[in-house]
Coordinates of C-alpha atoms in Angstrom, one line a residue:
X1 CA -188.9 -36.2 38.1
X2 CA -189.6 -37.4 34.6
X3 CA -188.4 -40.8 33.4
X4 CA -185.2 -40.2 31.5
X5 CA -185.3 -42.0 28.1
X6 CA -182.4 -43.6 26.5
X7 CA -179.9 -41.1 25.2
X8 CA -178.9 -41.0 21.5
X9 CA -175.6 -42.2 20.2
X10 CA -172.6 -40.2 21.2
X11 CA -172.2 -39.0 17.7
X12 CA -175.1 -36.6 16.9
X13 CA -176.7 -36.8 13.5
X14 CA -176.5 -33.0 13.2
X15 CA -173.0 -31.6 13.5
X16 CA -172.3 -29.4 16.5
X17 CA -169.5 -27.6 14.6
X18 CA -172.1 -25.2 13.3
X19 CA -171.9 -23.5 16.7
X20 CA -168.1 -23.0 16.7
X21 CA -168.3 -19.4 15.4
X22 CA -170.5 -18.1 18.3
X23 CA -168.3 -20.0 20.8
X24 CA -165.1 -18.5 19.4
X25 CA -166.6 -15.0 19.5
X26 CA -167.7 -15.5 23.1
X27 CA -164.2 -16.6 24.1
X28 CA -162.5 -13.6 22.5
X29 CA -165.1 -11.3 24.0
X30 CA -164.3 -12.5 27.5
X31 CA -160.6 -12.1 26.7
X32 CA -161.2 -8.5 25.6
X33 CA -163.2 -7.7 28.7
X34 CA -160.6 -9.3 30.9
X35 CA -157.8 -7.4 29.2
X36 CA -159.6 -4.1 29.7
X37 CA -159.8 -4.9 33.4
X38 CA -156.0 -5.6 33.5
X39 CA -155.1 -2.4 31.6
X40 CA -157.2 -0.3 34.0
X41 CA -155.6 -2.0 36.9
X42 CA -152.2 -1.0 35.4
X43 CA -153.5 2.6 35.0
X44 CA -153.1 2.3 31.2
X45 CA -156.4 4.0 30.5
X46 CA -155.5 5.0 26.9
X47 CA -154.9 1.4 25.9
X48 CA -158.0 0.3 27.8
X49 CA -160.1 2.9 26.0
X50 CA -158.6 1.9 22.6
X51 CA -159.5 -1.8 23.0
X52 CA -162.9 -1.0 24.5
X53 CA -163.8 1.1 21.4
X54 CA -162.0 -0.9 18.8
X55 CA -164.2 -1.7 15.8
X56 CA -167.1 0.2 17.3
X57 CA -167.5 -2.0 20.4
X58 CA -168.3 0.9 22.8
X59 CA -169.7 -0.4 26.1
X60 CA -168.3 -3.9 25.7
X61 CA -166.3 -3.5 28.9
X62 CA -169.5 -3.5 31.0
X63 CA -171.7 -5.8 28.8
X64 CA -172.9 -9.0 30.5
X65 CA -173.9 -11.1 27.5
X66 CA -172.3 -13.7 25.3
X67 CA -173.1 -12.0 22.0
X68 CA -171.2 -8.7 22.5
X69 CA -168.6 -9.2 19.7
X70 CA -169.9 -7.9 16.3
X71 CA -167.2 -9.5 14.1
X72 CA -165.7 -13.0 13.8
X73 CA -163.0 -13.7 16.4
X74 CA -160.2 -14.3 13.8
X75 CA -161.1 -11.1 11.9
X76 CA -161.0 -9.1 15.1
X77 CA -157.6 -10.3 16.0
X78 CA -156.2 -9.9 12.5
X79 CA -157.4 -6.3 12.3
X80 CA -156.0 -5.5 15.7
X81 CA -152.6 -6.9 14.9
X82 CA -152.4 -5.0 11.6
X83 CA -153.6 -1.6 13.0
X84 CA -150.9 1.0 13.0
X85 CA -149.7 2.8 16.2
X86 CA -152.1 5.5 17.3
X87 CA -151.1 8.7 19.1
X88 CA -153.6 10.0 21.6
X89 CA -153.5 13.0 23.9
X90 CA -153.7 12.3 27.6
X91 CA -154.4 15.0 30.1
X92 CA -153.0 14.8 33.6
X93 CA -154.1 17.0 36.5
X94 CA -153.0 17.6 40.0
X95 CA -153.9 19.9 42.9
X96 CA -152.5 23.3 42.0
X97 CA -149.5 24.9 40.5
X98 CA -148.5 26.4 43.9
X99 CA -149.3 23.8 46.3
X100 CA -149.5 20.5 44.5
X101 CA -151.9 18.0 46.2
X102 CA -154.6 15.7 44.9
X103 CA -156.7 16.6 41.8
X104 CA -159.7 15.4 43.8
X105 CA -159.2 17.8 46.7
X106 CA -162.4 19.8 46.9
X107 CA -160.7 22.7 48.8
X108 CA -158.5 23.6 45.8
X109 CA -160.4 25.9 43.4
X110 CA -157.9 25.9 40.6
X111 CA -156.4 22.6 39.5
X112 CA -153.2 22.4 37.4
X113 CA -153.1 20.1 34.4
X114 CA -150.8 19.2 31.5
X115 CA -151.4 17.4 28.2
X116 CA -148.9 14.9 26.6
X117 CA -148.9 12.5 23.7
X118 CA -149.3 8.8 24.4
X119 CA -148.7 6.1 21.7
X120 CA -151.0 3.1 21.6
X121 CA -149.6 0.0 19.9
X122 CA -152.5 -2.2 18.7
X123 CA -150.2 -5.0 17.7
X124 CA -148.8 -5.3 21.2
X125 CA -152.3 -5.2 22.6
X126 CA -153.3 -7.9 20.2
X127 CA -150.4 -10.2 21.3
X128 CA -151.3 -9.6 24.9
X129 CA -154.9 -10.3 24.1
X130 CA -154.0 -13.7 22.7
X131 CA -152.2 -14.6 25.9
X132 CA -155.3 -13.5 27.9
X133 CA -157.5 -15.7 25.6
X134 CA -155.3 -18.7 26.4
X135 CA -155.9 -18.1 30.1
X136 CA -159.6 -17.8 29.6
X137 CA -159.6 -20.9 27.5
X138 CA -158.0 -22.9 30.3
X139 CA -160.6 -21.7 32.8
X140 CA -163.5 -22.4 30.4
X141 CA -162.2 -25.9 29.7
X142 CA -162.3 -26.7 33.4
X143 CA -165.7 -25.1 33.9
X144 CA -167.2 -27.0 31.0
X145 CA -166.5 -30.1 33.1
X146 CA -168.4 -28.6 36.0
X147 CA -171.3 -27.6 33.8
X148 CA -171.6 -31.1 32.3
X149 CA -171.6 -32.6 35.7
X150 CA -174.2 -30.2 36.9
X151 CA -176.5 -31.0 33.9
X152 CA -176.1 -34.7 34.5
X153 CA -177.3 -34.1 38.1
X154 CA -179.9 -31.5 37.4
X155 CA -183.0 -33.3 38.7
X156 CA -181.3 -34.5 41.9
X157 CA -180.0 -31.0 42.6
X158 CA -183.5 -29.6 42.0
X159 CA -185.2 -32.1 44.2
X160 CA -182.7 -31.7 47.1
X161 CA -182.4 -28.0 46.8
X162 CA -178.6 -28.3 46.3
X163 CA -176.6 -25.3 45.3
X164 CA -176.3 -24.5 41.6
X165 CA -173.1 -25.1 39.7
X166 CA -170.0 -23.5 41.1
X167 CA -166.6 -22.8 39.5
X168 CA -164.1 -25.6 39.3
X169 CA -161.8 -23.7 41.8
X170 CA -164.6 -22.5 44.1
X171 CA -163.9 -18.9 44.9
X172 CA -161.4 -16.9 42.7
X173 CA -157.8 -17.6 43.4
X174 CA -154.5 -15.9 42.3
X175 CA -154.5 -18.3 39.3
X176 CA -158.0 -17.3 38.1
X177 CA -158.8 -14.3 36.0
X178 CA -160.7 -11.6 37.8
X179 CA -163.7 -12.0 35.5
X180 CA -164.0 -15.8 35.9
X181 CA -167.3 -15.9 37.8
X182 CA -169.0 -13.7 35.2
X183 CA -167.5 -15.8 32.5
X184 CA -169.0 -19.0 34.0
X185 CA -172.4 -17.4 34.2
X186 CA -172.2 -16.4 30.5
X187 CA -170.9 -19.9 29.6
X188 CA -174.1 -21.3 31.1
X189 CA -176.2 -18.8 29.1
X190 CA -174.4 -19.5 25.9
X191 CA -174.5 -23.3 26.1
X192 CA -178.1 -23.3 27.0
X193 CA -179.0 -20.9 24.2
X194 CA -177.1 -23.1 21.7
X195 CA -178.6 -26.3 23.2
X196 CA -182.1 -24.9 22.7
X197 CA -181.3 -23.9 19.1
X198 CA -179.8 -27.3 18.4
X199 CA -182.8 -29.1 20.0
X200 CA -185.2 -27.1 17.8
X201 CA -183.1 -28.0 14.7
X202 CA -183.3 -31.7 15.6
X203 CA -187.0 -31.6 16.3
X204 CA -187.6 -29.8 13.0
X205 CA -185.7 -32.5 11.2
X206 CA -187.7 -35.2 13.0
X207 CA -190.9 -33.4 12.1
X208 CA -190.0 -33.5 8.4
X209 CA -188.9 -37.1 8.6
X210 CA -185.2 -36.3 8.1
X211 CA -184.1 -37.8 11.4
X212 CA -185.2 -40.6 13.6
X213 CA -186.6 -39.4 16.9
X214 CA -183.7 -39.0 19.4
X215 CA -181.0 -38.1 16.9
X216 CA -178.7 -35.1 17.3
X217 CA -178.5 -35.4 21.1
X218 CA -182.2 -35.1 21.9
X219 CA -183.8 -37.9 23.9
X220 CA -186.4 -39.7 21.9
X221 CA -189.5 -41.4 23.2
X222 CA -191.9 -39.3 25.2
X223 CA -192.6 -35.7 25.6
X224 CA -194.9 -35.5 22.6
X225 CA -194.7 -35.7 18.9
X226 CA -191.7 -33.8 17.3
X227 CA -194.0 -31.2 15.7
X228 CA -195.8 -30.4 18.9
X229 CA -192.6 -30.3 21.0
X230 CA -191.0 -28.0 18.4
X231 CA -194.0 -25.7 18.3
X232 CA -194.2 -25.4 22.1
X233 CA -190.4 -25.0 22.7
X234 CA -190.1 -22.5 19.9
X235 CA -192.8 -20.3 21.4
X236 CA -191.4 -20.7 25.0
X237 CA -187.9 -19.8 23.8
X238 CA -189.1 -16.7 22.0
X239 CA -191.2 -15.6 25.0
X240 CA -188.3 -16.0 27.4
X241 CA -185.9 -13.7 25.7
X242 CA -183.6 -13.5 28.7
X243 CA -180.9 -15.8 27.3
X244 CA -179.7 -13.1 24.9
X245 CA -178.4 -9.7 25.6
X246 CA -177.4 -8.2 29.0
X247 CA -180.1 -9.7 31.3
X248 CA -178.1 -10.2 34.5
X249 CA -176.9 -13.3 36.3
X250 CA -178.6 -16.7 36.7
X251 CA -181.0 -16.5 33.7
X252 CA -180.0 -19.9 32.3
X253 CA -181.1 -21.6 35.5
X254 CA -184.4 -19.6 35.4
X255 CA -185.2 -21.0 32.0
X256 CA -184.4 -24.6 32.9
X257 CA -186.4 -24.2 36.2
X258 CA -189.4 -22.8 34.2
X259 CA -189.4 -26.0 32.1
X260 CA -188.9 -28.3 35.1
X261 CA -191.7 -26.8 37.0
X262 CA -194.2 -26.7 34.1
X263 CA -196.9 -29.3 34.0
X264 CA -197.9 -31.2 30.9
X265 CA -199.6 -29.1 28.2
X266 CA -201.8 -29.9 25.3
X267 CA -200.7 -28.5 21.9
X268 CA -203.3 -28.1 19.2
X269 CA -202.1 -28.9 15.7
X270 CA -203.8 -25.9 14.1
X271 CA -202.7 -23.0 16.2
X272 CA -200.1 -24.8 18.5
X273 CA -201.9 -23.4 21.5
X274 CA -201.3 -25.0 24.9
X275 CA -204.2 -25.5 27.2
X276 CA -204.2 -25.8 31.0
X277 CA -205.2 -29.2 32.5
X278 CA -208.7 -28.1 33.4
X279 CA -209.6 -27.4 29.8
X280 CA -207.7 -30.2 28.1
X281 CA -210.3 -32.9 28.7
X282 CA -212.9 -31.5 26.3
X283 CA -210.4 -30.8 23.5
X284 CA -208.1 -33.8 22.9
X285 CA -209.0 -34.6 19.3
X286 CA -206.0 -34.1 17.1
X287 CA -204.0 -32.6 20.0
X288 CA -200.7 -33.7 21.5
X289 CA -199.7 -33.8 25.1
X290 CA -196.3 -32.2 25.6
X291 CA -194.2 -32.7 28.7
X292 CA -191.9 -29.7 29.2
X293 CA -189.8 -31.7 31.7
X294 CA -189.0 -34.2 29.0
X295 CA -188.0 -31.3 26.8
X296 CA -185.7 -30.1 29.6
X297 CA -184.1 -33.5 29.5
X298 CA -183.5 -33.2 25.8
X299 CA -181.9 -29.8 26.2
X300 CA -179.7 -31.0 29.0
X301 CA -178.6 -34.0 26.9
X302 CA -177.7 -31.7 24.0
X303 CA -175.8 -29.3 26.4
X304 CA -173.7 -32.1 27.8
X305 CA -172.7 -33.0 24.2
X306 CA -172.0 -29.3 23.5
X307 CA -169.8 -29.1 26.6
X308 CA -167.7 -32.0 25.3
X309 CA -167.6 -30.5 21.8
X310 CA -166.6 -27.0 23.0
X311 CA -163.9 -28.5 25.3
X312 CA -162.3 -30.1 22.2
X313 CA -162.6 -26.8 20.4
X314 CA -160.6 -25.2 23.1
X315 CA -157.6 -27.5 22.5
X316 CA -156.8 -25.6 19.3
X317 CA -157.0 -22.0 20.7
X318 CA -153.3 -21.5 21.4
X319 CA -152.3 -22.9 18.0
X320 CA -154.7 -20.7 16.2
X321 CA -153.4 -17.6 18.0
X322 CA -149.8 -18.6 17.2
X323 CA -150.7 -19.0 13.6
X324 CA -152.1 -15.5 13.5
X325 CA -149.0 -14.0 15.0
X326 CA -146.8 -15.9 12.6
X327 CA -148.9 -14.8 9.6
X328 CA -148.8 -11.2 10.7
X329 CA -145.0 -11.4 11.1
X330 CA -144.7 -12.9 7.6
X331 CA -146.8 -10.2 6.0
X332 CA -144.8 -7.6 7.8
X333 CA -141.5 -9.0 6.5
X334 CA -142.8 -9.3 2.9
X335 CA -143.9 -5.7 3.0
X336 CA -140.4 -4.6 4.1
X337 CA -138.5 -6.7 1.6

């Protein structure tokens, strides 16, 4: 376990608010995916298909990534609330005209069917979506506390082989959304992705002399010079690739474990190439030793700050949704009168 250097001041030199947009989009994406689940459970497939394909988001219902929403959260909701009712044709089928029965009965060669119109009301879907987002926000707020506690205890868990972070309520309960476990995994991916980005920004500022080492949530002192740490982490982050997109469960832990298990490396100033320990002895002039475990500490420090920041951001979710509903109603009334 690496010695953990003193953490920076609680107020980072580089604002974390720059990451609010991606967090808001993630929260709404999970609300959309949860609402699609609810609509399918209620056998309202027309509404489920409408929201799944809204603004060209085909496939979002099965996408396991934090970057599935292509537009800003507020724009998505506004366009959904202002979309006019849409009539779609729904086809229903059953066994046969003569005998009835199930449409899935393989012994019936001719199935009967009928087509009828179904009206989808996007404004109602939007209002329900805001309520689902409130539910997801409450769950994410609790799970951010779990995540921060797990990060603070990362090295002890790793050394003892303890289980990874679990949801605040353990297994899903009647009060939890059916997508909560997947949401928690994506929350880990999102916060780690943003923490690495923030750490790279801080190291870049330190390299240019704009910040004192350790500002912006990254631990100072140790781990190599800022320029060497930045070069190594930037390449490591680009090579990993599995924090973005639909890459399955547990990828955030894989990235942290890869840093924690990595031995010290030597970074050359000219090509930023790391050398294994056997070759490092003969080529130390102008090189910097980088400790990936210390970089992992920096990232964990930043992610704990992010968890606190995002938790504060969640406090305004309900108010922002209420404002959008009120603004939509005011625009509707002005259009009528």
